[in-house]
Amino acid sequence: MKLRYLTIALLALMLMPAISRAQNSTEKQLATIRETYAGAMKMLEMRLDPEYPAHDMTVINTDEMWPGSGQHNGKLELFYGLDIQEESDYLQRFPAFARYTYNIGEQKYYYEILWHDPDDGNPDHCQPIFFYFKFTDYHGKTFECRYYFWDGKLLKTICKEADEEIPSPEMALNRAKIIENIVKMNEIWNNF
């Protein structure tokens, strides 16, 4: 019996450094995400200054009358970086930050997506690292959720309350991919 406890204790001691490294790695990744988000907010502030020469953004507005829910308005703001594609001399865009506001009837939706660019010149290496969702229901009650990702894996979730309108982490990554594909439609953006 003592041998069993001793074995378990030794095994626990041997695993502690690996667990500690994993926790340190996660904390470093979360710190990088927070730092990248703060940089994105500074970038938005700078780019939205009327005297800034180019905003490197695309805005898509919708104004529709939906059957059953009435007036629907949406605004998708895409902020991106630009680089030259060496093989074709086309401009290539890679996502940096997106925010989307829309309504369905009296319900209001807002979300933000932040990407990490390893700055290697390949827009396919950009990864979504943060997804923020905010929903206001018919009664004015607000629900918020934050997802932190690294290499396509969920690192952390912060949701104060559950609601069926809050997207799952998989759905959040799917939305990020859809927006990323809009940003990277180089054939369309370069030929107009």
Short mmCIF file of C-alpha atoms in Angstrom, two decimals:
data_model
loop_
_atom_site.label_atom_id
_atom_site.label_comp_id
_atom_site.label_asym_id
_atom_site.label_seq_id
_atom_site.Cartn_x
_atom_site.Cartn_y
_atom_site.Cartn_z
CA MET A 1 0.00 0.00 0.00
CA LYS A 2 2.81 2.42 0.87
CA LEU A 3 4.50 1.57 -2.41
CA ARG A 4 1.35 2.55 -4.29
CA TYR A 5 1.17 5.96 -2.55
CA LEU A 6 4.87 6.51 -3.15
CA THR A 7 4.45 5.66 -6.84
CA ILE A 8 1.51 8.06 -7.19
CA ALA A 9 3.43 10.82 -5.40
CA LEU A 10 6.49 10.34 -7.65
CA LEU A 11 4.32 10.32 -10.75
CA ALA A 12 2.64 13.55 -9.64
CA LEU A 13 6.03 15.17 -9.02
CA MET A 14 7.22 14.11 -12.46
CA LEU A 15 4.11 15.54 -14.16
CA MET A 16 4.16 18.89 -12.34
CA PRO A 17 6.77 20.51 -14.64
CA ALA A 18 4.82 19.49 -17.75
CA ILE A 19 1.58 20.85 -16.28
CA SER A 20 3.35 24.03 -15.23
CA ARG A 21 4.82 24.50 -18.74
CA ALA A 22 1.37 24.03 -20.29
CA GLN A 23 -0.15 26.61 -17.92
CA ASN A 24 2.70 29.04 -18.63
CA SER A 25 2.25 28.50 -22.37
CA THR A 26 -1.50 29.18 -22.14
CA GLU A 27 -0.91 32.31 -20.07
CA LYS A 28 1.65 33.56 -22.63
CA GLN A 29 -0.79 32.91 -25.47
CA LEU A 30 -3.58 34.73 -23.62
CA ALA A 31 -1.21 37.64 -22.96
CA THR A 32 -0.32 37.74 -26.67
CA ILE A 33 -4.02 37.79 -27.57
CA ARG A 34 -4.70 40.66 -25.15
CA GLU A 35 -1.68 42.57 -26.47
CA THR A 36 -2.78 41.99 -30.08
CA TYR A 37 -6.29 43.21 -29.22
CA ALA A 38 -4.92 46.36 -27.60
CA GLY A 39 -2.81 46.96 -30.73
CA ALA A 40 -5.89 46.46 -32.92
CA MET A 41 -7.82 49.05 -30.90
CA LYS A 42 -4.97 51.56 -31.36
CA MET A 43 -4.89 50.71 -35.09
CA LEU A 44 -8.65 51.33 -35.37
CA GLU A 45 -8.37 54.64 -33.59
CA MET A 46 -5.53 55.72 -35.89
CA ARG A 47 -7.19 54.51 -39.11
CA LEU A 48 -10.51 56.12 -38.33
CA ASP A 49 -8.86 59.52 -37.96
CA PRO A 50 -10.12 61.58 -40.94
CA GLU A 51 -6.56 62.75 -41.64
CA TYR A 52 -5.14 59.21 -41.85
CA PRO A 53 -4.31 58.60 -45.54
CA ALA A 54 -5.83 55.12 -46.04
CA HIS A 55 -7.97 53.07 -43.74
CA ASP A 56 -7.30 49.60 -45.27
CA MET A 57 -10.86 48.63 -44.58
CA THR A 58 -13.99 47.50 -46.35
CA VAL A 59 -17.47 48.25 -45.04
CA ILE A 60 -20.53 46.28 -46.10
CA ASN A 61 -23.91 47.74 -45.13
CA THR A 62 -27.26 45.99 -45.38
CA ASP A 63 -30.67 47.63 -45.27
CA GLU A 64 -33.45 45.10 -45.75
CA MET A 65 -37.05 44.37 -44.84
CA TRP A 66 -37.22 40.80 -43.51
CA PRO A 67 -40.52 38.94 -43.58
CA GLY A 68 -41.79 38.44 -40.06
CA SER A 69 -39.18 40.57 -38.26
CA GLY A 70 -39.23 43.89 -40.13
CA GLN A 71 -36.39 46.28 -40.75
CA HIS A 72 -32.95 44.65 -40.71
CA ASN A 73 -29.78 46.75 -40.72
CA GLY A 74 -26.27 45.42 -40.62
CA LYS A 75 -22.78 46.85 -40.81
CA LEU A 76 -19.72 44.67 -41.33
CA GLU A 77 -16.36 46.45 -40.97
CA LEU A 78 -13.31 44.54 -42.19
CA PHE A 79 -9.84 45.80 -41.32
CA TYR A 80 -6.90 44.13 -43.00
CA GLY A 81 -3.24 44.33 -43.87
CA LEU A 82 -1.92 44.52 -47.41
CA ASP A 83 1.03 42.87 -49.09
CA ILE A 84 2.15 42.16 -52.66
CA GLN A 85 1.82 38.59 -53.90
CA GLU A 86 5.19 37.92 -55.53
CA GLU A 87 3.99 35.42 -58.14
CA SER A 88 1.25 37.61 -59.60
CA ASP A 89 1.99 41.16 -58.41
CA TYR A 90 -1.53 41.25 -56.99
CA LEU A 91 -2.29 42.93 -53.74
CA GLN A 92 -3.18 40.35 -51.15
CA ARG A 93 -5.20 41.14 -48.10
CA PHE A 94 -5.01 39.37 -44.79
CA PRO A 95 -7.56 39.86 -42.02
CA ALA A 96 -6.65 41.82 -38.92
CA PHE A 97 -9.93 42.73 -37.22
CA ALA A 98 -13.65 42.65 -38.03
CA ARG A 99 -16.74 43.86 -36.28
CA TYR A 100 -20.32 43.28 -37.21
CA THR A 101 -23.48 44.90 -35.88
CA TYR A 102 -26.96 43.90 -36.95
CA ASN A 103 -30.48 43.50 -35.70
CA ILE A 104 -33.29 41.03 -36.10
CA GLY A 105 -36.41 42.91 -35.10
CA GLU A 106 -35.66 44.51 -31.74
CA GLN A 107 -32.84 42.08 -30.94
CA LYS A 108 -29.36 43.56 -31.37
CA TYR A 109 -26.21 41.61 -32.19
CA TYR A 110 -22.57 42.63 -32.16
CA TYR A 111 -19.39 40.68 -32.59
CA GLU A 112 -15.70 41.21 -33.07
CA ILE A 113 -13.09 38.89 -34.49
CA LEU A 114 -9.35 39.37 -34.09
CA TRP A 115 -6.71 37.56 -36.14
CA HIS A 116 -3.05 36.92 -35.43
CA ASP A 117 -0.71 37.52 -38.35
CA PRO A 118 2.68 35.85 -37.96
CA ASP A 119 3.99 38.48 -40.46
CA ASP A 120 5.43 35.91 -42.81
CA GLY A 121 3.74 37.32 -45.92
CA ASN A 122 1.28 34.43 -46.24
CA PRO A 123 -2.33 35.43 -45.53
CA ASP A 124 -3.23 31.74 -45.13
CA HIS A 125 -1.21 31.68 -41.91
CA CYS A 126 -3.46 34.26 -40.23
CA GLN A 127 -5.45 32.65 -37.44
CA PRO A 128 -8.51 33.89 -35.57
CA ILE A 129 -7.50 34.29 -31.93
CA PHE A 130 -10.38 36.17 -30.32
CA PHE A 131 -14.14 36.23 -30.79
CA TYR A 132 -16.42 38.55 -28.82
CA PHE A 133 -20.20 38.26 -29.01
CA LYS A 134 -22.83 40.55 -27.49
CA PHE A 135 -26.58 40.04 -27.78
CA THR A 136 -29.43 42.21 -26.49
CA ASP A 137 -32.79 40.48 -26.38
CA TYR A 138 -36.34 41.87 -26.72
CA HIS A 139 -36.41 42.78 -23.02
CA GLY A 140 -33.14 44.73 -23.11
CA LYS A 141 -31.18 42.00 -21.33
CA THR A 142 -27.59 41.73 -22.59
CA PHE A 143 -25.53 38.55 -22.95
CA GLU A 144 -21.79 38.54 -23.66
CA CYS A 145 -19.28 35.84 -24.45
CA ARG A 146 -15.54 35.83 -25.23
CA TYR A 147 -13.59 33.01 -26.83
CA TYR A 148 -9.80 32.90 -26.93
CA PHE A 149 -8.19 30.63 -29.53
CA TRP A 150 -4.65 29.58 -30.42
CA ASP A 151 -3.80 27.49 -33.49
CA GLY A 152 -7.50 26.77 -33.99
CA LYS A 153 -7.96 25.42 -30.47
CA LEU A 154 -10.08 26.95 -27.75
CA LEU A 155 -7.91 28.30 -24.91
CA LYS A 156 -10.47 30.01 -22.72
CA THR A 157 -14.15 30.92 -22.61
CA ILE A 158 -15.68 33.76 -20.62
CA CYS A 159 -19.48 33.81 -20.71
CA LYS A 160 -21.35 35.43 -17.85
CA GLU A 161 -24.65 33.75 -18.70
CA ALA A 162 -25.75 31.11 -21.14
CA ASP A 163 -28.21 31.89 -23.90
CA GLU A 164 -29.22 30.00 -27.02
CA GLU A 165 -28.17 32.97 -29.17
CA ILE A 166 -24.52 32.71 -28.09
CA PRO A 167 -22.60 30.89 -30.79
CA SER A 168 -20.54 27.84 -29.90
CA PRO A 169 -16.73 28.07 -30.22
CA GLU A 170 -16.99 26.02 -33.44
CA MET A 171 -19.58 28.42 -34.84
CA ALA A 172 -17.39 31.38 -33.85
CA LEU A 173 -14.45 29.91 -35.78
CA ASN A 174 -16.75 29.24 -38.73
CA ARG A 175 -17.89 32.89 -38.76
CA ALA A 176 -14.26 33.99 -38.62
CA LYS A 177 -13.48 31.77 -41.62
CA ILE A 178 -16.38 33.24 -43.63
CA ILE A 179 -15.18 36.79 -42.96
CA GLU A 180 -11.58 35.80 -43.68
CA ASN A 181 -12.70 34.48 -47.08
CA ILE A 182 -14.40 37.80 -47.85
CA VAL A 183 -11.19 39.70 -47.04
CA LYS A 184 -9.07 37.37 -49.19
CA MET A 185 -11.21 37.57 -52.35
CA ASN A 186 -8.24 39.08 -54.17
CA GLU A 187 -9.53 38.31 -57.66
CA ILE A 188 -12.57 40.50 -57.00
CA TRP A 189 -10.85 43.31 -55.09
CA ASN A 190 -7.91 43.56 -57.52
CA ASN A 191 -9.94 43.56 -60.76
CA PHE A 192 -12.52 46.27 -60.12
#
